[in-house]
Amino acid sequence: MADMATKRIRTAVFPVAGLGTRFLPATKSTPKELLPVLDTPLIQFAIDEARAAGIDRMVFVSHPDKGSIEDYVRHDPELCAHLRAAGKHDFADKLDTLSLDEGDRAHFVMQTERLGLGHAVLQARPYVQEEAFAVILPDDLILGEKGCIGEMIEAHARCGGHLVATMEVDADRISKYGVLVPRGGQGERLTHATGMVEKPKASEAPSNLGVVGRYVLDSAIFDQLAVQQSGHGNEIQLTDAIAATTGAVGLAGYRFSGIRFDCGSQEGMLQATLHVANMRGLMAERRTPALALVG
Ligand code: G1P
């Protein structure tokens, strides 16, 4: 574990194969990860967060029906040349900066059967190899001064093992989350744990610490995922594999500093949009009646 802790985290896994049913009909032909908060698709926020943390190998676990994610992520030299020829250098520069090229080592692997988050992460194994890695769920948007995965990687260098992002969740919503089983008291940011439970009933929740979509995982998770039985919702759960390997590698929750938006829900997407609009000063002048209503 100490050895793992001294190595830098180079790889992030982005599970993006999900159906996005809560945003139908929009997600009938547009993957939910490409839905924008104003002008920026959710997947772009996730990529930017990984890059800011020094990650340069990105593994997207996608689905054959969601080819437009790869189209979005990859550099498009023809479009950029077209924009430059039209004198639109600002847009071309922006796309050049945002897109992933070969230097970033972006890999796409298909999860043809949607068997759960744990199954999705297992598909990334050939690209991760035997080292600790990050997992970022793009529909959990976390905004703040420090990128969430970056601050977790800093903490992981000290504690090793599995590290999961946590936040306090009210009892009436706790059954929507993986929940940490704390060991002893909570530190300022770190809470050491003996395991995790996926979406427990409120009455059976081991704590109020819900896990959100950022993980730094020891590679021991892969051997476990390969044999992990289906759990909650009849899916192969990442939570169960984390719990099963906690004894061997250790587990802690990390209370991150940013604000998290559940962009898998319409309410969360709306809140994220208002937050970003506010940050960009778009709401200051209450320019339109609609903005005045929400401002
Ligand atoms: C997944 C995880 C769950 C976690 C949640 C955070 O659930 O399985 O442990 O709390 O993400 O967003 P999902 O919301 O994909 O059902």
JSON list of N, CA and C and ligand atoms in Angstrom, two decimals, residues 22 117 137 139-140 176-179 196 198-199 210-213 215 237-239 260 262, ligand 1:
[
{"chain": "A", "resi": 22, "resn": "ARG", "atom": "N", "xyz": [-33.41, 9.26, -17.60]},
{"chain": "A", "resi": 22, "resn": "ARG", "atom": "CA", "xyz": [-34.08, 10.38, -16.93]},
{"chain": "A", "resi": 22, "resn": "ARG", "atom": "C", "xyz": [-34.10, 11.65, -17.78]},
{"chain": "A", "resi": 117, "resn": "LEU", "atom": "N", "xyz": [-21.98, -0.60, -12.77]},
{"chain": "A", "resi": 117, "resn": "LEU", "atom": "CA", "xyz": [-20.80, 0.26, -12.69]},
{"chain": "A", "resi": 117, "resn": "LEU", "atom": "C", "xyz": [-19.53, -0.55, -12.46]},
{"chain": "A", "resi": 137, "resn": "LEU", "atom": "N", "xyz": [-17.28, 9.82, -12.53]},
{"chain": "A", "resi": 137, "resn": "LEU", "atom": "CA", "xyz": [-18.62, 9.68, -13.12]},
{"chain": "A", "resi": 137, "resn": "LEU", "atom": "C", "xyz": [-19.04, 11.07, -13.60]},
{"chain": "A", "resi": 139, "resn": "ASP", "atom": "N", "xyz": [-21.69, 12.43, -14.67]},
{"chain": "A", "resi": 139, "resn": "ASP", "atom": "CA", "xyz": [-22.95, 13.09, -14.30]},
{"chain": "A", "resi": 139, "resn": "ASP", "atom": "C", "xyz": [-22.96, 13.57, -12.85]},
{"chain": "A", "resi": 140, "resn": "ASP", "atom": "N", "xyz": [-21.92, 13.27, -12.09]},
{"chain": "A", "resi": 140, "resn": "ASP", "atom": "CA", "xyz": [-21.69, 13.99, -10.83]},
{"chain": "A", "resi": 140, "resn": "ASP", "atom": "C", "xyz": [-20.75, 15.14, -11.16]},
{"chain": "A", "resi": 176, "resn": "LYS", "atom": "N", "xyz": [-30.26, 6.60, -2.11]},
{"chain": "A", "resi": 176, "resn": "LYS", "atom": "CA", "xyz": [-29.86, 6.76, -3.52]},
{"chain": "A", "resi": 176, "resn": "LYS", "atom": "C", "xyz": [-28.35, 6.63, -3.71]},
{"chain": "A", "resi": 177, "resn": "TYR", "atom": "N", "xyz": [-27.62, 6.41, -2.61]},
{"chain": "A", "resi": 177, "resn": "TYR", "atom": "CA", "xyz": [-26.14, 6.48, -2.66]},
{"chain": "A", "resi": 177, "resn": "TYR", "atom": "C", "xyz": [-25.49, 5.19, -2.16]},
{"chain": "A", "resi": 178, "resn": "GLY", "atom": "N", "xyz": [-24.23, 5.00, -2.57]},
{"chain": "A", "resi": 178, "resn": "GLY", "atom": "CA", "xyz": [-23.37, 4.11, -1.83]},
{"chain": "A", "resi": 178, "resn": "GLY", "atom": "C", "xyz": [-23.03, 4.82, -0.53]},
{"chain": "A", "resi": 179, "resn": "VAL", "atom": "N", "xyz": [-23.00, 4.09, 0.59]},
{"chain": "A", "resi": 179, "resn": "VAL", "atom": "CA", "xyz": [-22.82, 4.74, 1.89]},
{"chain": "A", "resi": 179, "resn": "VAL", "atom": "C", "xyz": [-21.61, 4.14, 2.61]},
{"chain": "A", "resi": 196, "resn": "MET", "atom": "N", "xyz": [-18.37, -0.28, 2.56]},
{"chain": "A", "resi": 196, "resn": "MET", "atom": "CA", "xyz": [-19.40, 0.55, 1.91]},
{"chain": "A", "resi": 196, "resn": "MET", "atom": "C", "xyz": [-20.61, -0.32, 1.66]},
{"chain": "A", "resi": 198, "resn": "GLU", "atom": "N", "xyz": [-24.18, -0.40, -0.84]},
{"chain": "A", "resi": 198, "resn": "GLU", "atom": "CA", "xyz": [-24.83, 0.25, -1.97]},
{"chain": "A", "resi": 198, "resn": "GLU", "atom": "C", "xyz": [-26.32, 0.46, -1.68]},
{"chain": "A", "resi": 199, "resn": "LYS", "atom": "N", "xyz": [-26.73, 1.71, -1.71]},
{"chain": "A", "resi": 199, "resn": "LYS", "atom": "CA", "xyz": [-28.13, 2.13, -1.62]},
{"chain": "A", "resi": 199, "resn": "LYS", "atom": "C", "xyz": [-28.93, 1.40, -0.53]},
{"chain": "A", "resi": 210, "resn": "GLY", "atom": "N", "xyz": [-22.66, 9.80, 2.11]},
{"chain": "A", "resi": 210, "resn": "GLY", "atom": "CA", "xyz": [-22.92, 9.25, 0.79]},
{"chain": "A", "resi": 210, "resn": "GLY", "atom": "C", "xyz": [-21.69, 9.38, -0.08]},
{"chain": "A", "resi": 211, "resn": "VAL", "atom": "N", "xyz": [-21.48, 8.38, -0.95]},
{"chain": "A", "resi": 211, "resn": "VAL", "atom": "CA", "xyz": [-20.33, 8.40, -1.85]},
{"chain": "A", "resi": 211, "resn": "VAL", "atom": "C", "xyz": [-20.79, 8.97, -3.20]},
{"chain": "A", "resi": 212, "resn": "VAL", "atom": "N", "xyz": [-20.04, 9.94, -3.71]},
{"chain": "A", "resi": 212, "resn": "VAL", "atom": "CA", "xyz": [-20.37, 10.48, -5.03]},
{"chain": "A", "resi": 212, "resn": "VAL", "atom": "C", "xyz": [-19.27, 10.09, -6.02]},
{"chain": "A", "resi": 213, "resn": "GLY", "atom": "N", "xyz": [-19.48, 10.42, -7.27]},
{"chain": "A", "resi": 213, "resn": "GLY", "atom": "CA", "xyz": [-18.74, 9.79, -8.35]},
{"chain": "A", "resi": 213, "resn": "GLY", "atom": "C", "xyz": [-17.30, 10.15, -8.58]},
{"chain": "A", "resi": 215, "resn": "TYR", "atom": "N", "xyz": [-13.46, 8.42, -7.39]},
{"chain": "A", "resi": 215, "resn": "TYR", "atom": "CA", "xyz": [-12.80, 7.34, -6.67]},
{"chain": "A", "resi": 215, "resn": "TYR", "atom": "C", "xyz": [-11.33, 7.33, -7.06]},
{"chain": "A", "resi": 237, "resn": "GLN", "atom": "N", "xyz": [-21.82, -4.30, -8.78]},
{"chain": "A", "resi": 237, "resn": "GLN", "atom": "CA", "xyz": [-21.64, -2.99, -8.14]},
{"chain": "A", "resi": 237, "resn": "GLN", "atom": "C", "xyz": [-20.17, -2.73, -7.81]},
{"chain": "A", "resi": 238, "resn": "LEU", "atom": "N", "xyz": [-19.70, -1.54, -8.15]},
{"chain": "A", "resi": 238, "resn": "LEU", "atom": "CA", "xyz": [-18.35, -1.12, -7.75]},
{"chain": "A", "resi": 238, "resn": "LEU", "atom": "C", "xyz": [-18.27, -1.09, -6.22]},
{"chain": "A", "resi": 239, "resn": "THR", "atom": "N", "xyz": [-19.35, -0.61, -5.60]},
{"chain": "A", "resi": 239, "resn": "THR", "atom": "CA", "xyz": [-19.40, -0.53, -4.13]},
{"chain": "A", "resi": 239, "resn": "THR", "atom": "C", "xyz": [-19.08, -1.88, -3.49]},
{"chain": "A", "resi": 260, "resn": "ARG", "atom": "N", "xyz": [-21.27, 19.75, -5.30]},
{"chain": "A", "resi": 260, "resn": "ARG", "atom": "CA", "xyz": [-21.61, 18.67, -6.22]},
{"chain": "A", "resi": 260, "resn": "ARG", "atom": "C", "xyz": [-23.04, 18.84, -6.74]},
{"chain": "A", "resi": 262, "resn": "ASP", "atom": "N", "xyz": [-25.93, 16.78, -8.96]},
{"chain": "A", "resi": 262, "resn": "ASP", "atom": "CA", "xyz": [-26.34, 15.49, -9.52]},
{"chain": "A", "resi": 262, "resn": "ASP", "atom": "C", "xyz": [-26.93, 15.74, -10.90]},
{"chain": "B", "resi": 1, "resn": "G1P", "atom": "C1", "xyz": [-23.51, 5.25, -8.47]},
{"chain": "B", "resi": 1, "resn": "G1P", "atom": "C2", "xyz": [-22.87, 4.39, -7.39]},
{"chain": "B", "resi": 1, "resn": "G1P", "atom": "C3", "xyz": [-23.27, 4.88, -6.01]},
{"chain": "B", "resi": 1, "resn": "G1P", "atom": "C4", "xyz": [-22.91, 6.35, -5.87]},
{"chain": "B", "resi": 1, "resn": "G1P", "atom": "C5", "xyz": [-23.54, 7.16, -7.00]},
{"chain": "B", "resi": 1, "resn": "G1P", "atom": "C6", "xyz": [-23.06, 8.60, -6.95]},
{"chain": "B", "resi": 1, "resn": "G1P", "atom": "O1", "xyz": [-24.90, 5.06, -8.43]},
{"chain": "B", "resi": 1, "resn": "G1P", "atom": "O2", "xyz": [-23.28, 3.04, -7.59]},
{"chain": "B", "resi": 1, "resn": "G1P", "atom": "O3", "xyz": [-22.60, 4.13, -5.02]},
{"chain": "B", "resi": 1, "resn": "G1P", "atom": "O4", "xyz": [-23.36, 6.83, -4.61]},
{"chain": "B", "resi": 1, "resn": "G1P", "atom": "O5", "xyz": [-23.19, 6.63, -8.28]},
{"chain": "B", "resi": 1, "resn": "G1P", "atom": "O6", "xyz": [-23.66, 9.36, -7.94]},
{"chain": "B", "resi": 1, "resn": "G1P", "atom": "P1", "xyz": [-25.90, 5.55, -9.59]},
{"chain": "B", "resi": 1, "resn": "G1P", "atom": "O7", "xyz": [-26.32, 6.94, -9.20]},
{"chain": "B", "resi": 1, "resn": "G1P", "atom": "O8", "xyz": [-25.15, 5.50, -10.87]},
{"chain": "B", "resi": 1, "resn": "G1P", "atom": "O9", "xyz": [-27.07, 4.59, -9.55]}
]
